[in-house]
PDB file of C-alpha atoms and ligand atoms in Angstrom:
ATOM      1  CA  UNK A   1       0.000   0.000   0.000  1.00 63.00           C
ATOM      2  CA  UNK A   2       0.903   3.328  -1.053  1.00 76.00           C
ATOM      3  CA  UNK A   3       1.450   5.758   1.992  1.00 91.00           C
ATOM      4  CA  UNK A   4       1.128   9.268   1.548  1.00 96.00           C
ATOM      5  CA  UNK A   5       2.994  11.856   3.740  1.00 98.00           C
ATOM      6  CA  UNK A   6       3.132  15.522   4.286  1.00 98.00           C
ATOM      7  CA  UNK A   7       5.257  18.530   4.130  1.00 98.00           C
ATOM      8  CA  UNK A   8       5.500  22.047   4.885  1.00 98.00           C
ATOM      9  CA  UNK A   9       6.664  24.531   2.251  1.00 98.00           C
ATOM     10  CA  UNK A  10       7.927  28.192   2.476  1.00 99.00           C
ATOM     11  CA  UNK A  11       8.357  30.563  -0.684  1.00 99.00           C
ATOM     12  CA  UNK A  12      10.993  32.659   1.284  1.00 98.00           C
ATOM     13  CA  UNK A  13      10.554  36.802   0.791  1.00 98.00           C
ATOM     14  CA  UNK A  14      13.873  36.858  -1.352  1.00 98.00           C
ATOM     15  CA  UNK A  15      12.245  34.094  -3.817  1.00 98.00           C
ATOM     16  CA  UNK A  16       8.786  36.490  -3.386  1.00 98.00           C
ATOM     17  CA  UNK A  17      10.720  39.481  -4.278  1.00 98.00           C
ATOM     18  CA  UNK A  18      12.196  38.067  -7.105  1.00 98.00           C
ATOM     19  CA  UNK A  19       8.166  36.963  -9.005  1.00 98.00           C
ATOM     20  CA  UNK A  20       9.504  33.554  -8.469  1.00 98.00           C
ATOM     21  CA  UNK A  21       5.985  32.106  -6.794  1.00 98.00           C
ATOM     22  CA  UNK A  22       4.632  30.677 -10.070  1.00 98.00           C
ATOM     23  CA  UNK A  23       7.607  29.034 -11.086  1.00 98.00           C
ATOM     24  CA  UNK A  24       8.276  26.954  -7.807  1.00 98.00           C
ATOM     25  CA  UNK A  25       4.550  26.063  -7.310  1.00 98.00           C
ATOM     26  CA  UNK A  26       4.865  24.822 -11.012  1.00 98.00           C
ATOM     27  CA  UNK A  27       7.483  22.813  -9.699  1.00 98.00           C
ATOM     28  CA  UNK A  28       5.829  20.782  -6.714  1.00 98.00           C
ATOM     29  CA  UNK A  29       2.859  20.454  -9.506  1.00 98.00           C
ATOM     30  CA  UNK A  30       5.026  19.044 -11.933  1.00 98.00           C
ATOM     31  CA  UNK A  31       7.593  16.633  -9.552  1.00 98.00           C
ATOM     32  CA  UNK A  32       3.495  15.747  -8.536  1.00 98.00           C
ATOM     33  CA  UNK A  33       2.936  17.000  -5.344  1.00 98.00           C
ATOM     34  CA  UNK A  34      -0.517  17.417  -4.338  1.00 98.00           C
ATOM     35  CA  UNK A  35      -1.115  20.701  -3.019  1.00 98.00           C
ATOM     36  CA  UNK A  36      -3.711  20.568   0.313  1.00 97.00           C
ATOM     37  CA  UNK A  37      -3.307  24.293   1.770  1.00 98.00           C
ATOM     38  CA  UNK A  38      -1.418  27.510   0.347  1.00 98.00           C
ATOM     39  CA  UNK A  39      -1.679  30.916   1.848  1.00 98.00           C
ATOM     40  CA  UNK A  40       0.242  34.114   1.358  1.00 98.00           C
ATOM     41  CA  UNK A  41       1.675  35.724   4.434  1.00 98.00           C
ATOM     42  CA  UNK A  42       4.137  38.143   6.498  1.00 98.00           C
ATOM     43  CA  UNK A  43       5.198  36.945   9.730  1.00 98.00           C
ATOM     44  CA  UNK A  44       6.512  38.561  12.691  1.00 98.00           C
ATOM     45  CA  UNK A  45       9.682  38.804  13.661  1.00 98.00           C
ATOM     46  CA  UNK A  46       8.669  36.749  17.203  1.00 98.00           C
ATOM     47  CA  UNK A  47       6.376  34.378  14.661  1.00 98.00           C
ATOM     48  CA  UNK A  48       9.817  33.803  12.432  1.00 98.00           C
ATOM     49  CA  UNK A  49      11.539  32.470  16.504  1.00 98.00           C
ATOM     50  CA  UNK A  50       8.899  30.523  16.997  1.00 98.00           C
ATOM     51  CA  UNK A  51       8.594  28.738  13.771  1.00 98.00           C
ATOM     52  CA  UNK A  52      12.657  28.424  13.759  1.00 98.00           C
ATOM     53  CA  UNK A  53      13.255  27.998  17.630  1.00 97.00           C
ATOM     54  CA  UNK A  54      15.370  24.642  17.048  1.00 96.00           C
ATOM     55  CA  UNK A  55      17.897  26.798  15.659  1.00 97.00           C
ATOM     56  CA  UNK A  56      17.696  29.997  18.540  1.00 98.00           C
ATOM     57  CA  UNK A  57      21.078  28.997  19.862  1.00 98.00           C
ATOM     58  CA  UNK A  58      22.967  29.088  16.054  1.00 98.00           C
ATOM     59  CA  UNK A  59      24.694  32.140  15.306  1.00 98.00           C
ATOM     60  CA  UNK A  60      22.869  32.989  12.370  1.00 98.00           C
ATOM     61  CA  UNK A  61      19.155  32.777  14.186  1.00 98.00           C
ATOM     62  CA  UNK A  62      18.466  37.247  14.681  1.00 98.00           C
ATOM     63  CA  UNK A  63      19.515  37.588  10.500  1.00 98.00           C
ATOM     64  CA  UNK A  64      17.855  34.358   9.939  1.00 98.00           C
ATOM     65  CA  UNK A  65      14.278  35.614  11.635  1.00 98.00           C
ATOM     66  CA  UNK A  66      15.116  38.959  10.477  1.00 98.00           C
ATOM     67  CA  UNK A  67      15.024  37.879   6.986  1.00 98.00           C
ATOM     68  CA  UNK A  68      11.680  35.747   7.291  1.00 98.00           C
ATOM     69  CA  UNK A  69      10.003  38.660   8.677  1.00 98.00           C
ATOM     70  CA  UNK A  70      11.484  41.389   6.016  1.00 98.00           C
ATOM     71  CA  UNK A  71       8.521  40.854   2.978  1.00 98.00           C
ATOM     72  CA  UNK A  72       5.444  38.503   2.296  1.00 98.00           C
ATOM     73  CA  UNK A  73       5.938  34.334   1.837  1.00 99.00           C
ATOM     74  CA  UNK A  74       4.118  31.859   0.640  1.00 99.00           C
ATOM     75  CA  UNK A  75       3.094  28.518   2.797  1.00 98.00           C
ATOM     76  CA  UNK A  76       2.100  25.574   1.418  1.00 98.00           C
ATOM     77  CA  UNK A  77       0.781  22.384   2.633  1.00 98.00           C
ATOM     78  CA  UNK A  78       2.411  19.549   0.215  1.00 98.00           C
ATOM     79  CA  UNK A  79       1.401  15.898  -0.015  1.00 98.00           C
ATOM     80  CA  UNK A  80       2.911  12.953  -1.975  1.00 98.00           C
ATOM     81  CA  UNK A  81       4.462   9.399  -1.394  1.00 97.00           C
ATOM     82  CA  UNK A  82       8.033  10.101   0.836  1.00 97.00           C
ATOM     83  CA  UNK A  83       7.168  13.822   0.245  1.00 98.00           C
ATOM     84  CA  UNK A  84       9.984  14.599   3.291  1.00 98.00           C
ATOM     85  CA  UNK A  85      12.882  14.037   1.260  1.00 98.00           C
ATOM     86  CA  UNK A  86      11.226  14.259  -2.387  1.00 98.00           C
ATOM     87  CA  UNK A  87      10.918  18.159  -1.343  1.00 98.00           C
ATOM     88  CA  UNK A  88      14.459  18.283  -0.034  1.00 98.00           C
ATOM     89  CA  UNK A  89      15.513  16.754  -3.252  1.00 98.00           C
ATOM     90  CA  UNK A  90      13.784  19.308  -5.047  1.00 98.00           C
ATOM     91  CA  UNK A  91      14.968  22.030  -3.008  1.00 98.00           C
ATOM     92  CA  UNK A  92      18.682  21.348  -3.058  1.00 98.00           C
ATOM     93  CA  UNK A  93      21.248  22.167  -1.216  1.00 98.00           C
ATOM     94  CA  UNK A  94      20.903  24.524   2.120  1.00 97.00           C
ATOM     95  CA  UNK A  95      23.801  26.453   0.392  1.00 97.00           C
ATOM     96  CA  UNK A  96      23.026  27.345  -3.124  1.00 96.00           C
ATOM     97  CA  UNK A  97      26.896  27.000  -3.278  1.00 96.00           C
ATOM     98  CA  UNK A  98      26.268  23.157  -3.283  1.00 97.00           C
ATOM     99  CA  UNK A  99      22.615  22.582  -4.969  1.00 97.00           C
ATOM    100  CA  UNK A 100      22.509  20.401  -7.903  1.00 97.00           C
ATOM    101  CA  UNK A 101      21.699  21.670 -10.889  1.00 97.00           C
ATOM    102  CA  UNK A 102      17.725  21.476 -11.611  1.00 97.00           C
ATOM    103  CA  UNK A 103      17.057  22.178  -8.368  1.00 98.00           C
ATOM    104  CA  UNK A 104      14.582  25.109  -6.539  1.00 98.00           C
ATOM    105  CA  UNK A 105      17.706  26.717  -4.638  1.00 98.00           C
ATOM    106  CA  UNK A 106      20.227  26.204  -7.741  1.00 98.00           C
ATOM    107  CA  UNK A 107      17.548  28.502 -10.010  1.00 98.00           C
ATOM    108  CA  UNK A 108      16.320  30.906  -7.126  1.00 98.00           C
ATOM    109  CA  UNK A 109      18.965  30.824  -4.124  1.00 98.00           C
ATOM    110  CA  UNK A 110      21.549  33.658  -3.794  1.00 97.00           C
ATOM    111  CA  UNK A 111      23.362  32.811  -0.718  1.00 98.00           C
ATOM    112  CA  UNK A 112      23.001  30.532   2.631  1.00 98.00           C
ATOM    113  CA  UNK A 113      20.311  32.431   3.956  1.00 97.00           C
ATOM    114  CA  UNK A 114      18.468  34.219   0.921  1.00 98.00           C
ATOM    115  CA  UNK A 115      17.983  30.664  -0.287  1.00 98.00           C
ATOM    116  CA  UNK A 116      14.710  30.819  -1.264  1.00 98.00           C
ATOM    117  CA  UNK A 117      12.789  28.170   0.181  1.00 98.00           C
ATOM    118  CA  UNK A 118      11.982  25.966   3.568  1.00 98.00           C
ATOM    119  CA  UNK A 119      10.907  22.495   3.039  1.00 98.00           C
ATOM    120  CA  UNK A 120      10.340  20.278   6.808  1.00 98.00           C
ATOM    121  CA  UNK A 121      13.812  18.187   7.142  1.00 97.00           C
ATOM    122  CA  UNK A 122      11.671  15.208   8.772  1.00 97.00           C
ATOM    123  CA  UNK A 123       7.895  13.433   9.208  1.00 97.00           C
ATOM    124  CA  UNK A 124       7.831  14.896  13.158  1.00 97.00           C
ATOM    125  CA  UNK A 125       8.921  18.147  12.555  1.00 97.00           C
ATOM    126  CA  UNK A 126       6.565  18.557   9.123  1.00 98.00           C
ATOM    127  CA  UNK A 127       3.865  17.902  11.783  1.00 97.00           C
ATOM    128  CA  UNK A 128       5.034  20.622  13.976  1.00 97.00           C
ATOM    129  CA  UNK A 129       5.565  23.251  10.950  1.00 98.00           C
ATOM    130  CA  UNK A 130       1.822  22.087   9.225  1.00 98.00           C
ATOM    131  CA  UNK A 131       0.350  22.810  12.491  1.00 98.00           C
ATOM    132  CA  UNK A 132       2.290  26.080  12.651  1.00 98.00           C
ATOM    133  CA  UNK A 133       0.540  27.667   9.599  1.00 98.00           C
ATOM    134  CA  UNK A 134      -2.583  25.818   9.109  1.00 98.00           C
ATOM    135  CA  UNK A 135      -5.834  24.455  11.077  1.00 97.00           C
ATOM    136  CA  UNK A 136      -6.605  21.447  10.162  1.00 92.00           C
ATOM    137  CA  UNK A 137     -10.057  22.111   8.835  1.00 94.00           C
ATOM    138  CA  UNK A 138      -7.912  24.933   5.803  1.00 95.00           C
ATOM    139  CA  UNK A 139      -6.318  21.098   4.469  1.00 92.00           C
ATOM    140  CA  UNK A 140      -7.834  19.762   0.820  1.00 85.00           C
ATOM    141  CA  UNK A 141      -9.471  16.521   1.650  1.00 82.00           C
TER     142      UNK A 141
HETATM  143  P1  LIG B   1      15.876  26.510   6.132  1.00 70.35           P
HETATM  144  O1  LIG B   1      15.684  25.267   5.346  1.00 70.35           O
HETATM  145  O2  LIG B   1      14.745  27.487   6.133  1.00 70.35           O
HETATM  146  O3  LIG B   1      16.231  26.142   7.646  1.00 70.35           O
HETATM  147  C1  LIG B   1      16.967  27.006   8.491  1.00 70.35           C
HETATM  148  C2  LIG B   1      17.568  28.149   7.740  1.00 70.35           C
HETATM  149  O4  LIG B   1      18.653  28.785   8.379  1.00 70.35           O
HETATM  150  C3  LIG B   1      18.177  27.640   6.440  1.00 70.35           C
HETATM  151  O5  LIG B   1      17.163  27.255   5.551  1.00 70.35           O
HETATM  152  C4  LIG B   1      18.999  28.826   6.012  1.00 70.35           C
HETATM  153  O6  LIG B   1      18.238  29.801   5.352  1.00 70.35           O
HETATM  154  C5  LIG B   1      19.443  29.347   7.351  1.00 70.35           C
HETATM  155  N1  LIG B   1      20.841  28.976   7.597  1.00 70.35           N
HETATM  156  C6  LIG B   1      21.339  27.755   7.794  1.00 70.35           C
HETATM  157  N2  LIG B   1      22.670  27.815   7.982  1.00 70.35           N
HETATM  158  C7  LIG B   1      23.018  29.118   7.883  1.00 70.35           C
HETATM  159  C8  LIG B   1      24.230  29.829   7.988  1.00 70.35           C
HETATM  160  N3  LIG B   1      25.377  29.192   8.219  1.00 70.35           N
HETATM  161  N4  LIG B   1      24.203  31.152   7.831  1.00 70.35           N
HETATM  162  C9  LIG B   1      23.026  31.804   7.606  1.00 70.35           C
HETATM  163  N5  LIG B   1      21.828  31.180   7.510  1.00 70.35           N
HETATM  164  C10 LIG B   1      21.833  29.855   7.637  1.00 70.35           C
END
């Protein structure tokens, strides 16, 4: 049996500034993600420490939440078979330095931290990071 899993996508503001929306949802269409939720947004700079607090000890974690909070995003509840690590696959590398060519960050990402988009890094955490954004009831059926 075929089981389906989750994700939690974020169109950073640097890939928003840039008009590059259409292109990466065209992307999770195409690589056939199904798309359950999607919702434009700006977040708070204390919303951006919440969403990120695993990382509130790394050095980079005031730019890092300064930069999520800087212009609108995009959100996007993503479901497919292993859809964890197809999005990561998709995405490419953290560092656009070392993304594969193809890839989301290789096309949009200008540096470590302008880098375009978030995808969940694991099944426990996408729960977390769904429930961050959306109510259950806003998820496609
Ligand atoms: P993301 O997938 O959203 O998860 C955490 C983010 O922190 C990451 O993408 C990067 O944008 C950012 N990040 C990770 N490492 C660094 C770093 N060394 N310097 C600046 N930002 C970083």
């Amino acid at each position: 049996m075929k089981t389906l899993q989750r994700t939690l996508t974020i169109v950073k503001p640097d890939a928003v500034r840039k008009n590059a929306i259409g292109d990466i949802i065209e992307q999770f269409e195409k690589n056939h993600f199904r798309i359950l939720a999607m919702k434009m947004l700006e977040i708070s700079k204390h919303q951006a420490a919440q969403f990120y607090a695993v990382h509130a000890n790394r050095p980079f974690f005031n730019s890092l939440t300064d930069f999520m909070s800087s212009g609108p995003i995009v959100v996007l509840a993503l479901e497919k078979e292993n859809a964890v690590a197809d999005l990561r696959k998709l995405m490419g590398a953290t560092n656009p330095a070392n993304a594969e060519e193809g890839t989301i960050r290789k096309k949009w990402a200008s540096s470590i931290e302008h880098n375009a988009i978030h995808g969940s890094d694991a099944e426990d955490t996408a729960r977390f990071e769904l429930s961050f954004f959306f109510a259950g009831y806003e998820l496609a059926q």
